[in-house]
CSV table of C-alpha atoms in Angstrom, one decimal:
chain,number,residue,atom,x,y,z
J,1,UNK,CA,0.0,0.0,0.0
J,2,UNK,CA,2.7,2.0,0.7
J,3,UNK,CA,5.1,1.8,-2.4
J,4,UNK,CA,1.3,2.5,-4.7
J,5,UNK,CA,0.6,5.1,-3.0
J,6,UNK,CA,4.1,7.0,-3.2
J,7,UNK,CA,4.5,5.8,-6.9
J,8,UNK,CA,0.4,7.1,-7.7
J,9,UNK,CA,1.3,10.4,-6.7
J,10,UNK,CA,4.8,10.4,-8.0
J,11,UNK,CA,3.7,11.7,-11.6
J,12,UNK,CA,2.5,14.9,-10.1
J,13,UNK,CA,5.5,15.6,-9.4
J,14,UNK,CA,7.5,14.4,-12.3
J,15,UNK,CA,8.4,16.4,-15.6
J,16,UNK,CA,10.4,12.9,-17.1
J,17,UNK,CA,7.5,11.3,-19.8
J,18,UNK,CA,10.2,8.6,-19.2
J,19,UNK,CA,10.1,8.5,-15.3
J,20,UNK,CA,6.4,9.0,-15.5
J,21,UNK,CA,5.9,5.7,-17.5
J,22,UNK,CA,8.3,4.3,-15.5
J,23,UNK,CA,6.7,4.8,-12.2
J,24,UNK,CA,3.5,3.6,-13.7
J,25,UNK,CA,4.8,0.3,-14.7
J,26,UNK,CA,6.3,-0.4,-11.0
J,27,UNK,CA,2.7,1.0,-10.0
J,28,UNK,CA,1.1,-2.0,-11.8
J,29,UNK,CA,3.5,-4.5,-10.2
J,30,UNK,CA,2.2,-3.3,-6.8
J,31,UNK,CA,-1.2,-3.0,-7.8
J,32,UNK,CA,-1.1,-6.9,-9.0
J,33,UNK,CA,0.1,-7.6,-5.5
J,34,UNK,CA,-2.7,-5.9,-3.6
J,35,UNK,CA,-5.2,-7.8,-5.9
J,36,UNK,CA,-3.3,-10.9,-5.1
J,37,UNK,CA,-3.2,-9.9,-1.3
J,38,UNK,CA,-7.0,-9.3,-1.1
J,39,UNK,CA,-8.5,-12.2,-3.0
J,40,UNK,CA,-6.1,-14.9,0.0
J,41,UNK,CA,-7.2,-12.9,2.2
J,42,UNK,CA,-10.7,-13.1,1.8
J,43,UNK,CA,-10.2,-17.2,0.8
J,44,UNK,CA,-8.5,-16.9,4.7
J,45,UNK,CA,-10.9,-14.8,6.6
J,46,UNK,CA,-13.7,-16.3,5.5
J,47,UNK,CA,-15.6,-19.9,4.0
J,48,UNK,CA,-18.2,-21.4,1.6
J,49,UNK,CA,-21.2,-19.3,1.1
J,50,UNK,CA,-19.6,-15.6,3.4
J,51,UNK,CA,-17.0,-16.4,1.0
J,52,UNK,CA,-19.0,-15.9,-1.7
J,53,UNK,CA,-20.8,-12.9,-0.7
J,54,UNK,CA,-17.5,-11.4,0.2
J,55,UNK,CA,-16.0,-11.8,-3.0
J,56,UNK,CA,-19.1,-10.3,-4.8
J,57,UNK,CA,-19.0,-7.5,-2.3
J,58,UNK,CA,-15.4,-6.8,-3.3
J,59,UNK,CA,-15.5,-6.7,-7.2
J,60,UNK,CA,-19.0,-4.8,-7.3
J,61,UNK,CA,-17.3,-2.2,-4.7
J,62,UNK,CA,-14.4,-1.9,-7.6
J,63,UNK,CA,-16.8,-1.3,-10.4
J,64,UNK,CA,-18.7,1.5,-8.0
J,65,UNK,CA,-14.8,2.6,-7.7
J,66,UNK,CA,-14.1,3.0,-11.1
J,67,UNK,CA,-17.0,4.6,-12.1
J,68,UNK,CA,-16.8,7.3,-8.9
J,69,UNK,CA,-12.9,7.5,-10.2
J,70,UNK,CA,-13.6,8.3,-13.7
J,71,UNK,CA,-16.2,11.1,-12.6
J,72,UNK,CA,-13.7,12.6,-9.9
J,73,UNK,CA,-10.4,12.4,-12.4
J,74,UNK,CA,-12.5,13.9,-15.3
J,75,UNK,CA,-13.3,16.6,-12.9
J,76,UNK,CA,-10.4,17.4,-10.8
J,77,UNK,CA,-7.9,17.5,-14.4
J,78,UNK,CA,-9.8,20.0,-16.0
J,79,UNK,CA,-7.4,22.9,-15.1
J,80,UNK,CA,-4.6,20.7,-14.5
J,81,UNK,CA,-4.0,17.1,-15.6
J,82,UNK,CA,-1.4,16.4,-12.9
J,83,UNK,CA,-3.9,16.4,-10.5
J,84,UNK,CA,-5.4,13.4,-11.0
J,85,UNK,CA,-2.6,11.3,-9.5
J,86,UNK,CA,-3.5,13.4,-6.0
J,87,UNK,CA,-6.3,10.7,-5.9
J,88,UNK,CA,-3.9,8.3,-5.4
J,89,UNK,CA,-3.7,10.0,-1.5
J,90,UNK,CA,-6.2,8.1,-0.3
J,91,UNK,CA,-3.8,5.3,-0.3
J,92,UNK,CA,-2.5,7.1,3.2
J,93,UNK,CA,-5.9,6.0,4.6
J,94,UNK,CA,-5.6,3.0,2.6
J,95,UNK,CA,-2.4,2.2,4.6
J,96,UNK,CA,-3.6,3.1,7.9
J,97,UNK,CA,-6.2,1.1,7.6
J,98,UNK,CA,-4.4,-2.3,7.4
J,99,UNK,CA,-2.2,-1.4,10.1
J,100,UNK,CA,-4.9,-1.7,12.2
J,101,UNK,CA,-7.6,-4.2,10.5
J,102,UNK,CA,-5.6,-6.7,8.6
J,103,UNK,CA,-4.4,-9.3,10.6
J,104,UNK,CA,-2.0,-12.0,10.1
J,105,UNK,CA,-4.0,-15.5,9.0
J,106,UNK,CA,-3.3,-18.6,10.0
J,107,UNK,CA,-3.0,-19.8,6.2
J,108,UNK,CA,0.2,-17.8,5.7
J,109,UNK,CA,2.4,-19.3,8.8
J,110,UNK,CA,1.6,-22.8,7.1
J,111,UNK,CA,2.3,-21.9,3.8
J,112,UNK,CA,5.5,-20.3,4.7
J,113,UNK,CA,6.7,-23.5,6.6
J,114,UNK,CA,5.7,-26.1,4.2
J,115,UNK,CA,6.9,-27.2,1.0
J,116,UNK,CA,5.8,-25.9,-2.3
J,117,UNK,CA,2.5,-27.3,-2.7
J,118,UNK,CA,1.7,-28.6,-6.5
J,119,UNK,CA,-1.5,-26.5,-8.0
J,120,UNK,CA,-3.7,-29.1,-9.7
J,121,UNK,CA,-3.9,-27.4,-12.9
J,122,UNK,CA,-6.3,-29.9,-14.5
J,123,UNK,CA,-8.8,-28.8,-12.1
J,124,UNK,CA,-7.8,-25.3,-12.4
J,125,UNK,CA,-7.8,-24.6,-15.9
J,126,UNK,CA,-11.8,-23.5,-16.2
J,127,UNK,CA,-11.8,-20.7,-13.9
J,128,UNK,CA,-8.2,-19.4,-15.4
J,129,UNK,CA,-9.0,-19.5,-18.9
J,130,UNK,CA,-12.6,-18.4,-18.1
J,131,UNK,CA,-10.8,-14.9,-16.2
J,132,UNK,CA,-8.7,-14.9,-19.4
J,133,UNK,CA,-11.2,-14.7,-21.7
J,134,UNK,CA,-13.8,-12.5,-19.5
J,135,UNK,CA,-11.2,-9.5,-19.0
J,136,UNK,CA,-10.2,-10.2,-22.3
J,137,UNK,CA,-13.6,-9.3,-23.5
J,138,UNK,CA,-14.9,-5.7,-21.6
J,139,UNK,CA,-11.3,-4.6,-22.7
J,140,UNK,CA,-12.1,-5.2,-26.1
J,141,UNK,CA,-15.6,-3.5,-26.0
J,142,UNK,CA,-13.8,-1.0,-24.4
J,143,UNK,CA,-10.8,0.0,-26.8
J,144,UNK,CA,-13.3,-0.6,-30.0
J,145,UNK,CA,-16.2,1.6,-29.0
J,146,UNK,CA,-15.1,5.0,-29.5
J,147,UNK,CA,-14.3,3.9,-33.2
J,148,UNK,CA,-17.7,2.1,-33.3
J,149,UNK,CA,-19.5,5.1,-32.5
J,150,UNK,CA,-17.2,6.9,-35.1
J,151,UNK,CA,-17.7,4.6,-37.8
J,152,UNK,CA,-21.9,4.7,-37.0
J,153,UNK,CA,-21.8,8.5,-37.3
J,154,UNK,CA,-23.0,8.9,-33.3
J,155,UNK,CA,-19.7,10.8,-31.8
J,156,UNK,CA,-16.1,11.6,-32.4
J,157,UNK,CA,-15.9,12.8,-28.9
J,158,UNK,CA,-13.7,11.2,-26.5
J,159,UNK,CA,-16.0,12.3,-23.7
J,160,UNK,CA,-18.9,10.8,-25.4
J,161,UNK,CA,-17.3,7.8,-25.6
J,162,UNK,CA,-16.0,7.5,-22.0
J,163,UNK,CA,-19.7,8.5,-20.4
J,164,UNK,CA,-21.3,5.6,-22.5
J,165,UNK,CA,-17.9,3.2,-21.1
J,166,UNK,CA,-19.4,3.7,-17.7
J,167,UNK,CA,-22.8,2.0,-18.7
J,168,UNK,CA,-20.5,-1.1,-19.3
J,169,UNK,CA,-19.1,-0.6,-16.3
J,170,UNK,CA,-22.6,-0.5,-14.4
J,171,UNK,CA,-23.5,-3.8,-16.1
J,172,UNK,CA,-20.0,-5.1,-14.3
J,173,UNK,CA,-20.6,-3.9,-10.7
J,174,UNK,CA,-24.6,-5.2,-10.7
J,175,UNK,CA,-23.7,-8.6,-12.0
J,176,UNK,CA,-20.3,-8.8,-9.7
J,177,UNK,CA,-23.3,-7.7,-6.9
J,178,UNK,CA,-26.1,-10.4,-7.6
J,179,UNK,CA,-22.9,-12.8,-7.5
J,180,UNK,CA,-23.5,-14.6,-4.4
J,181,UNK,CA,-27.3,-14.8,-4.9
J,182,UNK,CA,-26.7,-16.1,-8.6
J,183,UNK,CA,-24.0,-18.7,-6.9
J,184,UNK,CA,-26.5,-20.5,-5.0
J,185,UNK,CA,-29.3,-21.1,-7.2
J,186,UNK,CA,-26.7,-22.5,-10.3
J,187,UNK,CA,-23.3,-24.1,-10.6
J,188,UNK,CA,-20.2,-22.2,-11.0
J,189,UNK,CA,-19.7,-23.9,-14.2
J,190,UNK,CA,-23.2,-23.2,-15.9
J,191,UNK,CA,-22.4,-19.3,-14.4
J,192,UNK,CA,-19.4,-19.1,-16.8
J,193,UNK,CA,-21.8,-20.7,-19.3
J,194,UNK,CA,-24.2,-18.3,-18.8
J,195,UNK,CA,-21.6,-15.3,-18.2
J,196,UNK,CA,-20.2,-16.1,-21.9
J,197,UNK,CA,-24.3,-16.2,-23.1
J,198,UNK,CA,-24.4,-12.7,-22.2
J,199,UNK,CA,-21.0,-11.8,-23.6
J,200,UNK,CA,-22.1,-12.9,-27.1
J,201,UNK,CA,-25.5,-11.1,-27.3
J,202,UNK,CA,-23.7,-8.0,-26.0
J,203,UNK,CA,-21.5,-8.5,-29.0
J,204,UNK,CA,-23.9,-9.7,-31.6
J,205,UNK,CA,-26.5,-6.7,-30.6
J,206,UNK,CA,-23.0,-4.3,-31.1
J,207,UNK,CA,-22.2,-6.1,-34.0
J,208,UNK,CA,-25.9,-5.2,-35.8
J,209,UNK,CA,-27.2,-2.2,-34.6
J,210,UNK,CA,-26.8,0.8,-36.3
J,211,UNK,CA,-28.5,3.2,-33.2
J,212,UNK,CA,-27.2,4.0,-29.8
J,213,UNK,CA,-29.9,2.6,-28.0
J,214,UNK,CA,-28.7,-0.3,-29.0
J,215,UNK,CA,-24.9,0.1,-28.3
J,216,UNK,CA,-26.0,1.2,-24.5
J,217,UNK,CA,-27.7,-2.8,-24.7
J,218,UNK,CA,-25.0,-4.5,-26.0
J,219,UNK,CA,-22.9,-2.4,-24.3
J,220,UNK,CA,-24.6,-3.5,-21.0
J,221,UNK,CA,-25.2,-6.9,-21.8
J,222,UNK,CA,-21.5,-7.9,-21.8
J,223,UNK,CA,-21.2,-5.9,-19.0
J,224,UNK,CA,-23.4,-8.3,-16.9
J,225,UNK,CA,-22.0,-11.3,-18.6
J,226,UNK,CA,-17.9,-10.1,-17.9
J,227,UNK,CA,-18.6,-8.8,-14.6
J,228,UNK,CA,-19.5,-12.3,-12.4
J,229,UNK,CA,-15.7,-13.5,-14.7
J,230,UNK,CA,-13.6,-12.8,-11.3
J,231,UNK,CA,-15.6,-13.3,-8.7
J,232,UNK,CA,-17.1,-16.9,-10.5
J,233,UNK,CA,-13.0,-17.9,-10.9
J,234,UNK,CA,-11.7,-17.1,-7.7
J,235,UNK,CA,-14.6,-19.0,-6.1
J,236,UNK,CA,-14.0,-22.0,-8.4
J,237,UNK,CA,-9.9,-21.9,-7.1
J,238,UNK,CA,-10.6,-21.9,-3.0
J,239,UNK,CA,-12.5,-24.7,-3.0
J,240,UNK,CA,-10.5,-26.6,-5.7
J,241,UNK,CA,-6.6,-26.2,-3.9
J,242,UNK,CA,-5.0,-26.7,-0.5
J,243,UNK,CA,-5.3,-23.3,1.6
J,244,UNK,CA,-1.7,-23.3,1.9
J,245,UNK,CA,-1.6,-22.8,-1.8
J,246,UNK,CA,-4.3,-20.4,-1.9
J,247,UNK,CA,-2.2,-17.5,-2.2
J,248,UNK,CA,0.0,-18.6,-5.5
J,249,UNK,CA,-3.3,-20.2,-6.9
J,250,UNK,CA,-5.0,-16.7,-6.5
J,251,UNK,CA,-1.5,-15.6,-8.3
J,252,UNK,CA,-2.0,-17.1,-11.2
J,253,UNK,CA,-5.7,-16.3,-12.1
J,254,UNK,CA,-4.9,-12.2,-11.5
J,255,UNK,CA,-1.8,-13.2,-14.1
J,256,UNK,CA,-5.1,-14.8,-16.5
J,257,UNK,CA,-6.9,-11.9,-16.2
J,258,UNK,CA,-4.2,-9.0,-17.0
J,259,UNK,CA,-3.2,-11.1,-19.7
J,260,UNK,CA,-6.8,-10.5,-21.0
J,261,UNK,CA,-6.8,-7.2,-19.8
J,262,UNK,CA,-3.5,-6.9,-22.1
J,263,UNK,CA,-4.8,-8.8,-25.1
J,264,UNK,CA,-8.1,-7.5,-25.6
J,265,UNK,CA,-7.3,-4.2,-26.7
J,266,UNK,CA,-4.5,-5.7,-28.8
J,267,UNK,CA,-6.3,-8.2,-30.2
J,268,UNK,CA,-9.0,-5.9,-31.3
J,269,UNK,CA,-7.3,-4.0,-32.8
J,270,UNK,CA,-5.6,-6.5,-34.8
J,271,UNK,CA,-9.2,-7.7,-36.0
J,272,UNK,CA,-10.5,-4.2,-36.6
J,273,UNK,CA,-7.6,-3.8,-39.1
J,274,UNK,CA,-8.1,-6.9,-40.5
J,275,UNK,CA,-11.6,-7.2,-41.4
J,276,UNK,CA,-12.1,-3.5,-42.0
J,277,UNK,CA,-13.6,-1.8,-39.2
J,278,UNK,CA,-15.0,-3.2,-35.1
J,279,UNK,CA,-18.3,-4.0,-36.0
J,280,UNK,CA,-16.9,-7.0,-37.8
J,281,UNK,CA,-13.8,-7.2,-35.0
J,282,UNK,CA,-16.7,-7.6,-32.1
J,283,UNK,CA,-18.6,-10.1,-34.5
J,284,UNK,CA,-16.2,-12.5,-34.6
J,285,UNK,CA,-15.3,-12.4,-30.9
J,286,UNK,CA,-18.8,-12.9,-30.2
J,287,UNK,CA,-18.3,-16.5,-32.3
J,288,UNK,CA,-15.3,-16.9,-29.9
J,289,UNK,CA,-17.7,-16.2,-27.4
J,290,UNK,CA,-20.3,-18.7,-28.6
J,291,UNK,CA,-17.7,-21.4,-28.2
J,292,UNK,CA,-16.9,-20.3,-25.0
J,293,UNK,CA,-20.8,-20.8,-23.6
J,294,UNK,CA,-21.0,-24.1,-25.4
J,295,UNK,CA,-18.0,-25.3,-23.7
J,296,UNK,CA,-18.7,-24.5,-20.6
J,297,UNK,CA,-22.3,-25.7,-21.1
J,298,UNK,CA,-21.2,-29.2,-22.1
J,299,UNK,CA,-18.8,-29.3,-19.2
J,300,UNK,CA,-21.8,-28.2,-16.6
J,301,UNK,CA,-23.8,-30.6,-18.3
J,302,UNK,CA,-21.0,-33.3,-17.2
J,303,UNK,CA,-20.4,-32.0,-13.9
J,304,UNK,CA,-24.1,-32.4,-13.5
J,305,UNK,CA,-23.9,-35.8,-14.3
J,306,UNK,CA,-21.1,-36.9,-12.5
J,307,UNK,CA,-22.9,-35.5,-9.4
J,308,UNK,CA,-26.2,-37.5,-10.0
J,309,UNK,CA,-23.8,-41.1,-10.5
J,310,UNK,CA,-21.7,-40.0,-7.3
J,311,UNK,CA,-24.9,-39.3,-5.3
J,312,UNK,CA,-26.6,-42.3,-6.4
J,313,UNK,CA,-23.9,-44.7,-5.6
J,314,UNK,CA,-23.9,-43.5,-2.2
């Protein structure tokens, strides 16, 4: 907490483009750790269905975040665009408050004094490539819409195109919200089914609609189907490794679902230039989409039945 917040704020004071890129990057290696940090912590602090409701809690509080922070950045930079990074002082508080709150777990002592437990990466591999593929997805929508909104003759405006962003984001935080409720009534595995569902009508509405009323829906859409994609993986993890291992299991997803955040935009792109704009770019991710929610459909279907045999021979 400490080392983000002195490296948030450190741009403010910098004149160096060079040192302000480089205190950004060193920024994201400390931001990675906090998200680590938080997700064992919660996996230690609390089990089974609290769990859940925690986790929910926490990733509809950071799309709630984002949203406030886009407002109070927009607003604060207008005569200055340093002062932005002064938001970043609320690490301070941030700091102070884990001093006091945050309390060693018994987890960590074990995991310290035993040998490196082996991640059972068969078992893991649905939740990672499903936080892959969801960040993967609302970074796409995001880096293609102010040219899709171009290209449909709505707005060349930047601002325009940041204001509509936050209805994707609103679609995020409600799902990531309802997580714990939606948890209970259906698998984790027909969730990402479901999740991905979402995702490709988002993209298929996106894809065909030539008015905005219709890019708000699509827009939205994916946001409810990307926004259970962390809360839906990191559940899947606790209850599938040791809770000694917790904390380099939880490691590995948040390195899944940067690497989406990463490619999305990239990839996007790439498409877009490709096929000759983003409304064919977002059509054929919502095909990979499709595939996605079929996968994971057949795979609930067999987890399903496996339960059934298991319960039965008992």
């Amino acid at each position: 907490c400490v080392c983000a917040t002195i490296l948030g704020v450190a741009p403010y004071f910098l004149d160096s483009i060079w040192l302000i890129i480089a205190s950004r990057a060193l920024l994201g290696v400390f931001q990675g750790t906090l998200i680590v940090c938080t997700s064992a912590l919660i996996a230690d602090y609390f089990i089974k269905r609290k769990r859940q409701r925690v986790l929910s809690l926490k990733f509809g509080i950071v799309g709630i975040a984002n949203i406030a922070l886009f407002i109070a950045v927009g607003n604060i930079s207008i005569n200055n665009w340093r002062n932005g990074f002064l938001l970043y002082l609320l690490g301070v508080l941030v700091t102070l408050l884990v001093i006091f709150y945050i309390k060693m777990p018994p987890h960590t002592q074990l995991a310290v004094r035993q040998e490196k437990i082996q991640l059972p990466w068969k078992d893991l591999f649905t939740p990672y490539i499903g936080a892959f593929l969801g960040s993967a997805s609302f970074t796409m929508l995001f880096s293609q819409l102010p040219f899709l909104l171009q290209v449909r003759g709505i707005s060349s405006s930047p601002a325009f195109a940041g204001t509509l962003t936050s209805v994707v984001s609103v679609g995020m935080f409600i799902a990531a919200f309802f997580y714990a409720n939606l948890i209970r009534k259906i698998s984790a595995m027909t969730l990402w089914s479901l999740s991905f569902g979402l995702v490709t009508l988002g993209f298929t509405i996106l894809t065909l609609s030539p008015q905005l009323s219709g890019i708000i829906a699509g827009g939205f859409l994916s946001g409810l189907g990307t926004g259970t994609a962390m809360p839906n993986s990191l559940s899947m993890i606790f209850g599938r490794v040791p809770a000694a291992a917790i904390g380099r299991a939880t490691g590995v997803q948040t390195t899944c679902f940067f690497l989406g955040v990463f490619v999305g935009p990239m990839l996007g792109g790439l498409l877009s230039r490709t096929l000759g704009g983003p409304s064919p770019a977002l059509g054929v991710w919502g095909g990979v989409a499709v595939f996605t929610c079929m996968a994971y459909f057949i795979l609930s279907r067999r987890e399903a039945r496996q339960s059934a045999t298991n319960n039965s021979s008992e």
